[in-house]
């Protein structure tokens, strides 16, 4: 009996493993096909100036589209793209689509910032800065309209290399945001060493904010920190009215989250921008 059970157990795991491998294989194929066809789907989520309710920028968020039309979330394929050595290609395509979006708005007289996520592996790539420069040039997008989001861990991983690249990008006029702030290695000295412009408070802090003094205090402290360092602050994952009022009372100026708008396809985002912008430079 024990022997039987043992065999069943092995069988159970191998089936699960097989399904997992199959799924991974399918995802790899989809990823390769999509990249070959330059057919990544990039959604854009508005960032809102809390006081005016106007859009002040967009974050680009990548998706993969299955044949059925269903969308695959980035958590499912970003690390796979990194493992397969495809992240530079993916990143470059996202960058192009994002700059094209910014350009399209500019052609309508709306100057908004587009913020693009960059993985640590991309940042380590020798040609990354060139890639960004070529992209801006190709789309004739002013560099101050492009923002790059990096995580704390990306900053720590290859400190000197990254420091140098970010300095070059900052010299070009590209702004740098630190993403998911508070969830990584929080050595505060990093905030002074890197040429950062924006601090994005991680959504976990925003979502806990209403659940006690303690959590409110954390957000409050991050707001004060950003102000002391002269960094612009963006609260991400804002879902409720009361979160908005609390952020307002803390004098946090920019919010991003389902409360205002979900990430949307570029056509919808384009319309959103025209409807919700002040119609002047907001960069
Ligand atoms: P992130 O950069 O922190 O992006 C914010 C994530 O929060 C997005 O998930 C967004 O859809 C989601 N979000 C926005 N508002 C709300 C809200 O009110 N509530 C909640 N619960 N979530 C909200 P998404 O699009 O699934 O992206 C997940 C992560 O994937 C991103 O986190 C980023 O780290 C990564 N990612 C997305 N696009 C790219 C890309 O082009 N390149 C790279 N390297 N990473 C990307
Ligand atoms: Mg981000
Ligand atoms: Mg984030
Ligand atoms: Mg994240």
Coordinates of C-alpha atoms and ligand atoms in Angstrom, one line a residue:
X1 CA 0.0 0.0 0.0
X2 CA 2.7 2.4 1.0
X3 CA 4.5 1.6 -2.3
X4 CA 1.3 2.4 -4.2
X5 CA 0.9 5.6 -2.5
X6 CA 4.4 6.5 -3.1
X7 CA 4.0 5.9 -6.8
X8 CA 0.8 7.9 -6.9
X9 CA 2.5 10.8 -5.2
X10 CA 5.3 10.8 -7.8
X11 CA 2.8 10.6 -10.6
X12 CA 0.8 13.5 -9.1
X13 CA 3.9 15.8 -9.0
X14 CA 5.1 14.9 -12.4
X15 CA 1.8 15.7 -13.9
X16 CA 1.8 19.0 -12.2
X17 CA 5.3 19.7 -13.4
X18 CA 4.4 18.6 -16.9
X19 CA 1.5 21.0 -17.0
X20 CA 3.7 23.8 -15.6
X21 CA 6.4 23.1 -18.3
X22 CA 3.8 23.0 -21.0
X23 CA 2.4 26.4 -19.9
X24 CA 5.9 27.8 -19.8
X25 CA 6.6 26.5 -23.3
X26 CA 3.4 28.0 -24.7
X27 CA 4.2 31.3 -23.0
X28 CA 7.7 31.2 -24.5
X29 CA 6.2 30.7 -28.0
X30 CA 3.7 33.4 -27.6
X31 CA 6.4 35.8 -26.3
X32 CA 8.8 35.0 -29.2
X33 CA 6.0 35.3 -31.8
X34 CA 4.8 38.6 -30.3
X35 CA 8.3 40.1 -30.2
X36 CA 9.1 38.9 -33.8
X37 CA 5.9 40.6 -35.0
X38 CA 6.6 43.7 -32.9
X39 CA 3.1 43.1 -31.5
X40 CA 3.4 43.7 -27.8
X41 CA 0.3 45.3 -26.2
X42 CA 1.1 48.3 -24.1
X43 CA -1.5 49.7 -21.9
X44 CA -1.4 53.2 -20.3
X45 CA -2.6 54.2 -16.9
X46 CA -3.2 57.8 -16.1
X47 CA -1.4 59.6 -13.3
X48 CA -3.6 62.3 -11.8
X49 CA -2.8 65.6 -10.1
X50 CA -5.0 65.1 -7.1
X51 CA -5.9 68.8 -6.7
X52 CA -7.2 69.5 -10.2
X53 CA -8.2 65.9 -11.2
X54 CA -6.2 66.5 -14.4
X55 CA -4.0 63.9 -15.9
X56 CA -0.3 64.7 -15.6
X57 CA 1.2 61.6 -17.1
X58 CA 0.8 57.9 -18.0
X59 CA 2.6 54.7 -16.9
X60 CA 3.2 52.2 -19.7
X61 CA 2.3 48.7 -18.7
X62 CA 3.0 45.8 -21.0
X63 CA 0.7 42.8 -21.8
X64 CA 0.9 39.8 -24.1
X65 CA -2.2 39.1 -26.2
X66 CA -3.2 35.4 -26.7
X67 CA -4.8 34.3 -30.0
X68 CA -8.1 34.3 -28.1
X69 CA -7.6 37.9 -27.4
X70 CA -7.1 37.3 -23.7
X71 CA -4.3 39.4 -22.1
X72 CA -1.4 37.9 -20.1
X73 CA -0.2 40.1 -17.2
X74 CA 3.4 41.1 -17.0
X75 CA 4.0 39.1 -13.8
X76 CA 3.5 36.0 -15.9
X77 CA 6.2 36.8 -18.5
X78 CA 8.7 39.5 -17.4
X79 CA 10.9 37.1 -15.5
X80 CA 10.6 34.5 -18.3
X81 CA 11.7 37.2 -20.8
X82 CA 14.7 37.8 -18.5
X83 CA 15.6 34.2 -18.3
X84 CA 15.4 33.8 -22.0
X85 CA 17.5 36.8 -22.7
X86 CA 14.5 38.6 -24.4
X87 CA 14.1 41.4 -21.9
X88 CA 16.2 43.9 -23.9
X89 CA 14.1 43.3 -27.0
X90 CA 10.9 43.5 -25.0
X91 CA 12.0 46.7 -23.2
X92 CA 13.0 48.3 -26.5
X93 CA 9.7 47.6 -28.1
X94 CA 7.8 49.0 -25.0
X95 CA 10.0 52.1 -25.1
X96 CA 9.2 52.6 -28.8
X97 CA 5.4 52.2 -28.3
X98 CA 5.5 54.5 -25.3
X99 CA 7.4 57.2 -27.1
X100 CA 5.1 56.9 -30.0
X101 CA 2.2 57.4 -27.6
X102 CA 3.8 60.5 -26.1
X103 CA 4.5 61.8 -29.6
X104 CA 0.9 61.3 -30.7
X105 CA -0.3 63.4 -27.7
X106 CA 2.2 66.0 -28.4
X107 CA 0.9 66.3 -32.0
X108 CA -2.4 67.2 -30.4
X109 CA -0.8 69.8 -28.3
X110 CA -0.9 67.8 -25.1
X111 CA 2.5 67.4 -23.5
X112 CA 2.4 64.7 -21.0
X113 CA 5.0 62.5 -19.4
X114 CA 5.1 58.8 -20.2
X115 CA 6.7 56.6 -17.6
X116 CA 8.2 53.2 -18.6
X117 CA 9.3 50.4 -16.4
X118 CA 12.8 49.2 -16.7
X119 CA 14.0 45.9 -15.3
X120 CA 17.4 45.6 -13.6
X121 CA 18.7 43.4 -16.4
X122 CA 17.9 46.1 -19.0
X123 CA 19.7 48.6 -16.9
X124 CA 22.8 46.5 -16.9
X125 CA 22.9 46.3 -20.7
X126 CA 25.8 48.2 -22.2
X127 CA 23.7 49.7 -24.9
X128 CA 20.7 50.7 -22.8
X129 CA 21.4 54.4 -22.8
X130 CA 21.9 54.4 -26.6
X131 CA 18.7 52.6 -26.9
X132 CA 16.8 55.3 -25.1
X133 CA 18.5 58.0 -27.0
X134 CA 17.7 56.5 -30.3
X135 CA 14.1 56.0 -29.3
X136 CA 13.7 59.6 -28.3
X137 CA 15.3 60.7 -31.5
X138 CA 13.2 58.4 -33.7
X139 CA 9.9 59.7 -32.3
X140 CA 11.2 63.3 -31.9
X141 CA 10.0 63.2 -28.3
X142 CA 11.5 65.8 -25.9
X143 CA 13.6 63.8 -23.3
X144 CA 11.8 65.5 -20.4
X145 CA 8.6 63.7 -21.5
X146 CA 10.2 60.3 -20.8
X147 CA 10.4 58.9 -17.4
X148 CA 12.0 55.6 -16.5
X149 CA 10.8 53.6 -13.4
X150 CA 13.5 51.5 -11.7
X151 CA 13.1 49.5 -8.5
X152 CA 15.2 49.8 -5.4
X153 CA 16.7 46.4 -6.0
X154 CA 17.8 47.4 -9.5
X155 CA 19.7 50.3 -8.0
X156 CA 21.5 48.1 -5.4
X157 CA 22.3 45.2 -7.8
X158 CA 25.1 46.8 -9.7
X159 CA 25.6 50.0 -8.0
X160 CA 28.3 51.8 -9.9
X161 CA 27.3 50.6 -13.3
X162 CA 23.7 51.7 -12.7
X163 CA 24.7 55.0 -11.1
X164 CA 26.7 55.9 -14.2
X165 CA 23.9 55.0 -16.6
X166 CA 21.3 56.9 -14.6
X167 CA 23.6 59.9 -14.6
X168 CA 23.9 59.8 -18.4
X169 CA 20.1 59.5 -18.8
X170 CA 19.5 62.4 -16.3
X171 CA 22.0 64.5 -18.3
X172 CA 19.9 63.7 -21.4
X173 CA 16.9 65.1 -19.6
X174 CA 15.1 61.9 -18.9
X175 CA 13.6 61.7 -15.5
X176 CA 14.0 58.7 -13.2
X177 CA 11.4 57.4 -10.8
X178 CA 12.0 54.9 -8.1
X179 CA 9.1 52.3 -8.2
X180 CA 7.5 50.3 -5.4
X181 CA 9.3 52.5 -2.9
X182 CA 9.5 51.0 0.6
X183 CA 9.4 47.4 -0.5
X184 CA 13.1 46.9 -1.4
X185 CA 16.4 47.6 0.2
X186 CA 15.6 50.8 1.9
X187 CA 19.0 52.3 2.4
X188 CA 18.1 55.9 2.4
X189 CA 21.6 56.9 1.3
X190 CA 20.7 55.6 -2.2
X191 CA 18.1 58.3 -2.6
X192 CA 20.9 60.9 -2.5
X193 CA 23.4 59.1 -4.7
X194 CA 21.2 58.5 -7.7
X195 CA 19.8 61.3 -9.8
X196 CA 16.2 60.6 -8.9
X197 CA 13.2 62.8 -9.6
X198 CA 10.2 60.8 -8.5
X199 CA 9.3 58.5 -5.7
X200 CA 6.4 56.1 -6.2
X201 CA 5.0 54.9 -2.9
X202 CA 4.2 51.2 -3.2
X203 CA 0.5 50.3 -3.4
X204 CA 0.7 48.1 -0.3
X205 CA 1.2 51.2 1.9
X206 CA -1.6 53.1 0.2
X207 CA -3.9 50.1 0.6
X208 CA -3.1 49.8 4.3
X209 CA -3.4 53.5 5.0
X210 CA -7.0 53.4 6.2
X211 CA -6.3 50.5 8.6
X212 CA -4.6 52.3 11.4
X213 CA -2.4 55.2 12.6
X214 CA 0.6 53.1 12.0
X215 CA 0.1 52.7 8.3
X216 CA -0.9 56.3 7.9
X217 CA 2.3 57.2 9.6
X218 CA 4.4 55.3 7.2
X219 CA 2.9 57.1 4.2
X220 CA 3.3 60.4 6.0
X221 CA 6.9 59.7 6.6
X222 CA 7.5 58.8 3.0
X223 CA 5.8 62.0 1.9
X224 CA 8.1 64.0 4.3
X225 CA 11.1 62.2 3.0
X226 CA 10.3 62.9 -0.6
X227 CA 9.7 66.6 0.2
X228 CA 13.0 66.8 2.1
X229 CA 14.9 65.4 -0.8
X230 CA 13.0 67.5 -3.4
X231 CA 11.4 64.5 -5.1
X232 CA 8.0 64.4 -6.7
X233 CA 5.7 61.9 -5.1
X234 CA 3.3 59.5 -6.8
X235 CA 1.0 57.3 -4.8
X236 CA 0.2 54.1 -6.7
X237 CA -2.7 51.7 -6.2
X238 CA -5.2 54.4 -5.1
X239 CA -8.6 52.7 -5.1
X240 CA -10.8 54.7 -2.8
X241 CA -12.2 58.1 -2.0
X242 CA -10.9 58.0 1.5
X243 CA -7.4 57.2 0.3
X244 CA -7.6 60.3 -2.0
X245 CA -8.6 62.5 0.9
X246 CA -5.9 61.2 3.1
X247 CA -3.3 61.7 0.4
X248 CA -4.7 65.2 -0.1
X249 CA -4.3 66.0 3.6
X250 CA -0.7 64.8 3.4
X251 CA -0.1 67.1 0.4
X252 CA 0.8 64.2 -1.9
X253 CA 0.2 65.7 -5.3
X254 CA 0.0 62.8 -7.7
X255 CA -2.1 59.6 -7.6
X256 CA -2.4 56.6 -9.8
X257 CA -5.0 53.8 -9.4
X258 CA -8.3 52.2 -10.1
X259 CA -10.1 55.0 -8.3
X260 CA -9.2 57.2 -11.3
X261 CA -8.7 54.8 -14.1
X262 CA -7.4 51.4 -14.9
X263 CA -4.6 50.8 -17.4
X264 CA -6.2 51.0 -20.9
X265 CA -5.3 50.5 -24.5
X266 CA -3.5 53.3 -26.2
X267 CA -6.6 54.5 -28.1
X268 CA -8.6 54.8 -24.9
X269 CA -5.7 56.4 -23.1
X270 CA -5.3 58.9 -26.0
X271 CA -9.0 59.9 -25.6
X272 CA -8.7 60.0 -21.8
X273 CA -5.7 62.4 -22.1
X274 CA -7.5 64.8 -24.5
X275 CA -10.6 64.8 -22.2
X276 CA -8.7 65.2 -18.9
X277 CA -5.8 67.4 -19.6
X278 CA -5.4 71.1 -18.9
X279 CA -4.4 71.6 -22.5
X280 CA -1.0 73.0 -21.7
X281 CA 2.4 71.8 -20.8
X282 CA 2.3 69.7 -17.7
X283 CA 5.8 68.2 -17.8
Ligands
LIG1 P1 4.3 48.5 -11.3 O1 5.3 49.2 -12.2 O2 4.4 48.7 -9.8 O3 2.9 48.8 -11.9 C1 1.8 49.0 -11.1 C2 0.9 47.8 -11.2 O4 -0.3 48.1 -10.3 C3 0.3 47.5 -12.5 O5 0.1 46.1 -12.6 C4 -1.1 48.2 -12.5 O6 -2.0 47.6 -13.4 C5 -1.4 47.9 -11.0 N1 -2.4 48.9 -10.5 C6 -2.7 50.1 -10.9 N2 -3.6 50.7 -10.2 C7 -4.0 49.8 -9.2 C8 -4.9 49.8 -8.1 O7 -5.6 50.8 -7.9 N3 -5.0 48.7 -7.4 C9 -4.3 47.6 -7.7 N4 -4.4 46.5 -6.9 N5 -3.3 47.5 -8.7 C10 -3.2 48.6 -9.4 P2 0.5 45.3 -13.9 O8 0.2 46.1 -15.1 O9 0.0 43.9 -13.8 O10 2.1 45.3 -13.9 C11 2.8 44.6 -12.8 C12 4.3 44.9 -12.8 O11 4.9 44.4 -14.0 C13 4.6 46.4 -12.8 O12 4.5 46.9 -11.5 C14 6.0 46.3 -13.3 O13 6.9 46.0 -12.2 C15 6.0 45.2 -14.3 N6 5.9 45.7 -15.7 C16 4.8 46.2 -16.3 N7 5.1 46.6 -17.6 C17 6.5 46.4 -17.7 C18 7.4 46.7 -18.7 O14 7.1 47.2 -19.8 N8 8.7 46.3 -18.5 C19 9.1 45.8 -17.3 N9 10.4 45.4 -17.1 N10 8.3 45.5 -16.3 C20 7.0 45.8 -16.5
LIG2 MG1 6.0 51.0 -12.4
LIG3 MG1 4.9 50.1 -8.6
LIG4 MG1 5.7 46.3 -9.0

